[in-house]
Coordinates of C-alpha atoms in Angstrom, one line a residue:
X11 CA 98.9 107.5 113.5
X12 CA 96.2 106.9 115.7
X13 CA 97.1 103.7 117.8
X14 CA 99.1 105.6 120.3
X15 CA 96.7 108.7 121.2
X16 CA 93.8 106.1 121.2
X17 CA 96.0 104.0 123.9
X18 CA 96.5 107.6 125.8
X19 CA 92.2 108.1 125.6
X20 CA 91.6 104.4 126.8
X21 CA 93.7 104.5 129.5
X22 CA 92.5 108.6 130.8
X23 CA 89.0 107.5 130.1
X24 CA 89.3 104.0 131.6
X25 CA 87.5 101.7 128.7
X26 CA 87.0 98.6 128.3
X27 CA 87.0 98.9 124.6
X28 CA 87.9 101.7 122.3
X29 CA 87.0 102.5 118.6
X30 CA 89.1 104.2 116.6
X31 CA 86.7 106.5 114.3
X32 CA 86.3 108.7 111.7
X33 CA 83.5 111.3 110.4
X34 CA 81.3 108.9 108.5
X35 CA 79.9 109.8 104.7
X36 CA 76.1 109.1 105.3
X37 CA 75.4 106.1 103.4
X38 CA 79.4 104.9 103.8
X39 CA 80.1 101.2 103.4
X40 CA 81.3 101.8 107.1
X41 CA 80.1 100.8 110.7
X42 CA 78.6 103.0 113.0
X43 CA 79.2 103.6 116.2
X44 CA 75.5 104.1 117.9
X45 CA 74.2 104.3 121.6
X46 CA 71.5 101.5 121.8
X47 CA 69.2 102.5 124.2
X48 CA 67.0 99.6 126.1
X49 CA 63.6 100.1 126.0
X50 CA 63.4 98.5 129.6
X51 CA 66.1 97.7 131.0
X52 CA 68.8 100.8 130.9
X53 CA 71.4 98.5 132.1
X54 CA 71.4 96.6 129.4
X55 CA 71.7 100.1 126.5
X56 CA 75.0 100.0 125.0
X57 CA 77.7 101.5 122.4
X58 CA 78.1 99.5 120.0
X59 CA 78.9 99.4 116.5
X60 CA 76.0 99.1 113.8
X61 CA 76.6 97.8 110.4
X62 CA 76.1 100.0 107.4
X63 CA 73.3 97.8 105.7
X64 CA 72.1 97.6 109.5
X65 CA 72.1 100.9 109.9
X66 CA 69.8 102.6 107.2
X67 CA 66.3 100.2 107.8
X68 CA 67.6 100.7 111.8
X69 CA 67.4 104.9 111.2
X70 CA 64.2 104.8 109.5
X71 CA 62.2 103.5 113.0
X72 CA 64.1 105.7 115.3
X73 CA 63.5 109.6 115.9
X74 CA 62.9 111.2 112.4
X75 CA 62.6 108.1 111.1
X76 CA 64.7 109.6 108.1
X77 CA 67.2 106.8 107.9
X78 CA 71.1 107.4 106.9
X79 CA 71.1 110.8 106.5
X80 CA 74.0 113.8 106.8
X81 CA 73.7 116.1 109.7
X82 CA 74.1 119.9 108.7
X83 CA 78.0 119.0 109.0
X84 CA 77.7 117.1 106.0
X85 CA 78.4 114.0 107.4
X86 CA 76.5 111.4 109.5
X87 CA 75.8 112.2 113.0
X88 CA 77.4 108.5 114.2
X89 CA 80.7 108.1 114.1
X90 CA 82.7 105.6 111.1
X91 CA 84.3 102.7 112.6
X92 CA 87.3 102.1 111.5
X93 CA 87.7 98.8 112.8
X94 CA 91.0 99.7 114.8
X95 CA 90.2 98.4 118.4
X96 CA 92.3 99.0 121.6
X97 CA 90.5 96.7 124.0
X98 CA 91.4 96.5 128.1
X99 CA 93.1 93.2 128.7
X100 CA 91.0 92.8 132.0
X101 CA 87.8 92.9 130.5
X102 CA 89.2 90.7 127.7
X103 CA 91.1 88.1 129.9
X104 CA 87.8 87.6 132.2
X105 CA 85.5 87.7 128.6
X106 CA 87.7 84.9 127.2
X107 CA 87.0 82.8 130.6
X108 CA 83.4 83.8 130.3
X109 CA 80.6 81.4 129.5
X110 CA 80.9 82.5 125.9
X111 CA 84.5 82.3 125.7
X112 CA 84.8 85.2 123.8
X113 CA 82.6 83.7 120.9
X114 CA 80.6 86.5 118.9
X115 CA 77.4 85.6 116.6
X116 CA 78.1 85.1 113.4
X117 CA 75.9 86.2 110.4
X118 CA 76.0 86.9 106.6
X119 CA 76.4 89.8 105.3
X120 CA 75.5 88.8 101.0
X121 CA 76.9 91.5 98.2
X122 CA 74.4 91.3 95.2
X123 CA 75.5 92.3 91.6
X124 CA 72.9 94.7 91.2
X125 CA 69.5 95.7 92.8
X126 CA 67.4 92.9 91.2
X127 CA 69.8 90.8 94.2
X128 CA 69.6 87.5 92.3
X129 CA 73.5 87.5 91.7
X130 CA 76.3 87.7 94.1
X131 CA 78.7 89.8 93.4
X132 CA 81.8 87.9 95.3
X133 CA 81.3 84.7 97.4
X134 CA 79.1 84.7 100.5
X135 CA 80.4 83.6 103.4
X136 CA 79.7 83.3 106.9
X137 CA 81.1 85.9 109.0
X138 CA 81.8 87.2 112.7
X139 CA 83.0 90.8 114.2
X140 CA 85.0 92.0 116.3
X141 CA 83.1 94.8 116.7
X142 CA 80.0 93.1 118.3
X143 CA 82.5 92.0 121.3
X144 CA 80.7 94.8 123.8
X145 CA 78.0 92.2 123.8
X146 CA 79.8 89.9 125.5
X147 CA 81.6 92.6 127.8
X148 CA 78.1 93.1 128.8
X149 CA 77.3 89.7 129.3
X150 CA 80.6 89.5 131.9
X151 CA 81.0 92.8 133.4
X152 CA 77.0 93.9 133.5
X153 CA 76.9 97.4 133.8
X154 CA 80.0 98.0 134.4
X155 CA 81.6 97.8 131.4
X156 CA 82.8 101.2 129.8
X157 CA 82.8 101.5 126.5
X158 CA 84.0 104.5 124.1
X159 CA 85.5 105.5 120.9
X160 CA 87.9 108.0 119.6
X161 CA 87.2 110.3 116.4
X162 CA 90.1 112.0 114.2
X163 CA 90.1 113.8 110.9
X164 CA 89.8 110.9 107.9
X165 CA 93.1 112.1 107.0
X166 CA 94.7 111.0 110.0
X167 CA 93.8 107.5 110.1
X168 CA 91.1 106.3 107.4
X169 CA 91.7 105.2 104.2
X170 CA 90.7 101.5 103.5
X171 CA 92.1 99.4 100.1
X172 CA 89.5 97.1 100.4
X173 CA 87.5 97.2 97.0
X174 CA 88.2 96.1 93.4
X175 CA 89.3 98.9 90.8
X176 CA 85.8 98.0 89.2
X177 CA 84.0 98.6 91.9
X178 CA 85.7 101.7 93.0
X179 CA 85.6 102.9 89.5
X180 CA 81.8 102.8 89.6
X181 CA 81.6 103.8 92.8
X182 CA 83.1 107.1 92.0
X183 CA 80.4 107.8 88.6
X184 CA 77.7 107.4 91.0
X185 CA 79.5 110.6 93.0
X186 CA 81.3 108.8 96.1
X187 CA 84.5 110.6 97.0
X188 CA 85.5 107.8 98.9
X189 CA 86.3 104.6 96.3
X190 CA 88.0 102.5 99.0
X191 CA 90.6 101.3 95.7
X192 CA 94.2 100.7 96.6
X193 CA 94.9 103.6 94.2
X194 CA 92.4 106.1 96.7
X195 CA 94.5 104.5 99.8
X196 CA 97.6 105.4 98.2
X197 CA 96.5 108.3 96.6
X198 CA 95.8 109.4 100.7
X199 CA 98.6 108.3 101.9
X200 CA 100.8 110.3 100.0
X201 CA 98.3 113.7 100.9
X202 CA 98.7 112.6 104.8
X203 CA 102.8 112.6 104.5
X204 CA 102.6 116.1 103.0
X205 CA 100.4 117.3 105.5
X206 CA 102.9 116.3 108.0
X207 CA 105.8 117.5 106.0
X208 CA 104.0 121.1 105.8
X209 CA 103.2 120.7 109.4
X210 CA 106.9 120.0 110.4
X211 CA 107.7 123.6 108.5
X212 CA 108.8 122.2 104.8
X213 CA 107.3 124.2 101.5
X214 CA 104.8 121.4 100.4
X215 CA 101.7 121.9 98.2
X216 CA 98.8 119.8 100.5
X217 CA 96.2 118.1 98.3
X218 CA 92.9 119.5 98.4
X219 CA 89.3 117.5 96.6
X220 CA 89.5 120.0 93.5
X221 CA 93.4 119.4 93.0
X222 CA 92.8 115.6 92.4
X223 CA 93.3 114.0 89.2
X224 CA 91.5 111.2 87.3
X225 CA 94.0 108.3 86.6
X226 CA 92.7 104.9 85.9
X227 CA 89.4 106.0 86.4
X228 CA 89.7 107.2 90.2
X229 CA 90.9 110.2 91.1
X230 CA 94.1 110.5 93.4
X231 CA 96.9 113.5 94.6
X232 CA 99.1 114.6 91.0
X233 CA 101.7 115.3 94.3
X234 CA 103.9 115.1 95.3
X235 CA 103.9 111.7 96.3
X236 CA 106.1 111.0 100.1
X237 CA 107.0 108.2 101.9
X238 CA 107.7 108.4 105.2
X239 CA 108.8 105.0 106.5
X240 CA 107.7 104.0 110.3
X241 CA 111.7 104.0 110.9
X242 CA 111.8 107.7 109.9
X243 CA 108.7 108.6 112.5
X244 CA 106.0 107.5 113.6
X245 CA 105.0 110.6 115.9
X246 CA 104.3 114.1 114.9
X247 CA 107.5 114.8 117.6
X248 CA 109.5 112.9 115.6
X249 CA 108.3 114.6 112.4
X250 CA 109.4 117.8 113.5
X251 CA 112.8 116.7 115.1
X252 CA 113.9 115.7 111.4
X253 CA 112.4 117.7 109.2
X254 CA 114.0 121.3 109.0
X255 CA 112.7 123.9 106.6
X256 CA 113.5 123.0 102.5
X257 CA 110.9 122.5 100.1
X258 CA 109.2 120.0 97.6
X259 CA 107.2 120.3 94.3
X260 CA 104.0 119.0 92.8
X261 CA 105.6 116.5 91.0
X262 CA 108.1 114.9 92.8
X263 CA 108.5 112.0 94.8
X264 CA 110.4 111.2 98.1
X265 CA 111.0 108.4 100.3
X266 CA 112.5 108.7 103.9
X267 CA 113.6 105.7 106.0
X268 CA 116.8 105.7 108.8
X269 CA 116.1 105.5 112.3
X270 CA 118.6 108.6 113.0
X271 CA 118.0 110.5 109.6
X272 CA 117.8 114.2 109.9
X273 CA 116.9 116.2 106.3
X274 CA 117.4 120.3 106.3
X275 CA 116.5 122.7 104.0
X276 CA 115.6 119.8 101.4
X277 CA 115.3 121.6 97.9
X278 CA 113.4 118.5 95.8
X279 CA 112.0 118.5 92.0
X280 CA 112.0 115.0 91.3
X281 CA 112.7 111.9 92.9
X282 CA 114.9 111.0 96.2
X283 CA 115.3 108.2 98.0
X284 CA 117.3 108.8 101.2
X285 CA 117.8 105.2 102.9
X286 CA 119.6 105.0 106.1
X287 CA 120.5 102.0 108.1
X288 CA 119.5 101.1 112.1
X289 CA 123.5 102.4 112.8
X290 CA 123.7 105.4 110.8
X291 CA 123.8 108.8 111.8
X292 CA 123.0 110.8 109.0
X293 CA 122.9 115.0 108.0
X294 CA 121.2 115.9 105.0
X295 CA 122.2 119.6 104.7
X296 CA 121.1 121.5 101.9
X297 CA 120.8 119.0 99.2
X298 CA 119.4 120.4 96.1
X299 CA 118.0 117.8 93.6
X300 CA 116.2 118.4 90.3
X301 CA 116.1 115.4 87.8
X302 CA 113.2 113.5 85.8
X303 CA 111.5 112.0 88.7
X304 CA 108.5 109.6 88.6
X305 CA 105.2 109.7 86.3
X306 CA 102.0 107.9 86.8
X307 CA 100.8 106.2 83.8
X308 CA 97.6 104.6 83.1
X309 CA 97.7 101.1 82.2
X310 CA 96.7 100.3 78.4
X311 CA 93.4 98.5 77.8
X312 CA 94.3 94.6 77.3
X313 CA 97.7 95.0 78.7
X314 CA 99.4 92.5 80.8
X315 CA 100.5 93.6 83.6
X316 CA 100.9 92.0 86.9
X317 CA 97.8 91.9 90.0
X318 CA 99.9 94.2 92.4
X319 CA 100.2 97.1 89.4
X320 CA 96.5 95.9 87.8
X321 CA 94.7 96.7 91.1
X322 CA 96.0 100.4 91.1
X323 CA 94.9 101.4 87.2
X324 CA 98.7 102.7 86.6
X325 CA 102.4 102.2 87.0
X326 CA 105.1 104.5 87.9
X327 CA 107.6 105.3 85.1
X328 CA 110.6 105.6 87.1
X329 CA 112.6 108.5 84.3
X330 CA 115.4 109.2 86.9
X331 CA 115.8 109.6 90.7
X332 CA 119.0 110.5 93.2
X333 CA 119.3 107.4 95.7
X334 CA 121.6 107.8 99.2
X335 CA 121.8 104.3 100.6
X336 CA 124.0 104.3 103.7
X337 CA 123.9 100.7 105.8
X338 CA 127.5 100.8 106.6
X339 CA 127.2 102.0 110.8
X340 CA 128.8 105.5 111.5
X341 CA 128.2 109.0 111.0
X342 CA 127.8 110.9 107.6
X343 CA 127.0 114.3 106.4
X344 CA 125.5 115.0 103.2
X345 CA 125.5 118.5 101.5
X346 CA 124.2 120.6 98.9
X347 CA 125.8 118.1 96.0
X348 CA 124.4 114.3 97.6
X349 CA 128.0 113.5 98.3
X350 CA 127.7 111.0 101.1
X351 CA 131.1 112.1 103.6
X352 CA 131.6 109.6 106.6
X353 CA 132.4 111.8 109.5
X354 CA 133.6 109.8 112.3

């Protein structure tokens, strides 16, 4: 979603290097982009990203001196990194030739079991960012380097899967809204697709904090739940072009892939699949599906189930769903009844 306005900033804006951000949650396991200000030399202050167990003890010298704190927007006054980068190849070519060759300090960043930090949590290991390349832009460009970064809405662009179902679980009974659990990334996902589904003009119910349900012990979107596969569209244009009117309810589920699919007046309780081919020119035209459709269901204590499904907390109960595969090149037209007709 982001990658492509990003490109548009870097290239108006002229940077060197550009962050892709988000409104940060004070006290967010998530970077911050800061302006470090010099104390003597002002060619040396830069923007740069801070680490979030940097950042706190950093807060609490500076200015107030009140550490990681909300702003009266509720959220941090420095941006999230979202560790998506769009970096000038210039800068970067002569970096990599530097006297550095592009090598960043490494450090280690230890996660303790609890606060007595006697206990790791997961296995330490040495580490080195990505972020932290401005200091070597510095080092090759002096002060000419130009560095930015580029905030949209979380929804847009920020939801990471990057901690355990344990971890997330506990995360969200000590009040974070933000679990970071591949079943909170999902759970986003799907709310992002039907903001752009609403957006493009379709009758969708959009996901809001006090709608969310508690399944395996985070909470995520009850629905519906949309896929919109990057051959679909990618760009809110593209979004629009192919999505015309129709509506979907709370509890279904839809996937959309095909290059040169085209859904109209989509009337969905349940669960459709519409799969179209790189070749195939397809009309969906008033198709009208009400069946079963999917369920989430929380995994049993002490069942065996497989990592991929463990990870989430549930499974889908598939009950029934209306699939339209087309791969067969040509052009079709589907109507109110999901009759697939070849035109051509």
């Amino acid at each position: 979603n982001s990658i492509l306005p990003t490109l548009g900033v870097s290239i108006a804006k002229k940077f060197d290097m550009n962050s892709i951000c988000i409104p940060r949650l004070a006290g967010e396991a998530a970077g911050a982009i800061t302006s470090l200000e010099h104390k003597t030399d002002p060619e040396k202050s830069l923007v740069i990203n801070v680490e979030y167990n940097q950042l706190d003890p950093l807060l609490k010298t500076q200015g107030d001196c009140k550490g990681d704190v909300a702003d009266e927007s509720g959220y941090s006054p420095y941006p999230g990194n979202a560790n998506n980068i769009v970096i000038g190849v210039e800068a970067y070519a002569k970096t990599l030739r530097g006297e550095d060759q592009g090598v960043v300090v490494e450090f280690v960043n230890p996660k303790y079991k609890d606060e007595t930090r006697t206990e790791f949590k997961k296995a330490t290991r040495l580490e080195c960012m990505m972020q932290d390349i401005p200091k070597l832009f510095q080092k090759e460009l002096g002060s000419d380097v130009n560095i930015g970064f580029t905030t949209f809405d979380r929804w847009f662009t920020f939801s990471p899967a990057k901690n355990s179902l344990e971890s997330g679980i506990e995360a969200v009974q000590k009040g974070s809204i933000a679990p970071g659990t591949m079943s909170s990334a999902e759970s986003d996902k799907y709310i992002q697709n039907q903001r752009k589904l609403k957006h493009a003009g379709m009758d969708v119910k959009v996901t809001e904090p006090e709608d969310l349900v508690t399944i395996g012990g985070i909470p995520v979107t009850p629905g519906p739940r949309i896929i919109i596969c990057p051959a679909f569209a990618i760009t809110q244009e593209e979004v629009v072009n192919k999505i015309q009117g129709g509506s979907i309810t709370e509890r279904s589920s839809l996937v959309l892939e095909g290059q040169q699919l085209v859904v109209k007046n989509l009337e969905l309780d349940g669960a459709l699949i519409i799969r179209a081919g790189p070749q195939c020119e397809v009309e969906v035209d008033g198709l009208t599906v009400k069946n079963k459709g999917f369920e989430l269901e929380e995994i049993p204590e002490g069942a065996e189930v497989e990592e991929a499904v463990r990870i989430r907390g549930y499974t889908m109960a598939k009950n029934e769903v209306m699939e339209i595969i087309i791969e067969e090149p040509g052009k079709y037209y589907v109507g109110s009844d999901g009759v697939v007709q070849k035109v051509d």
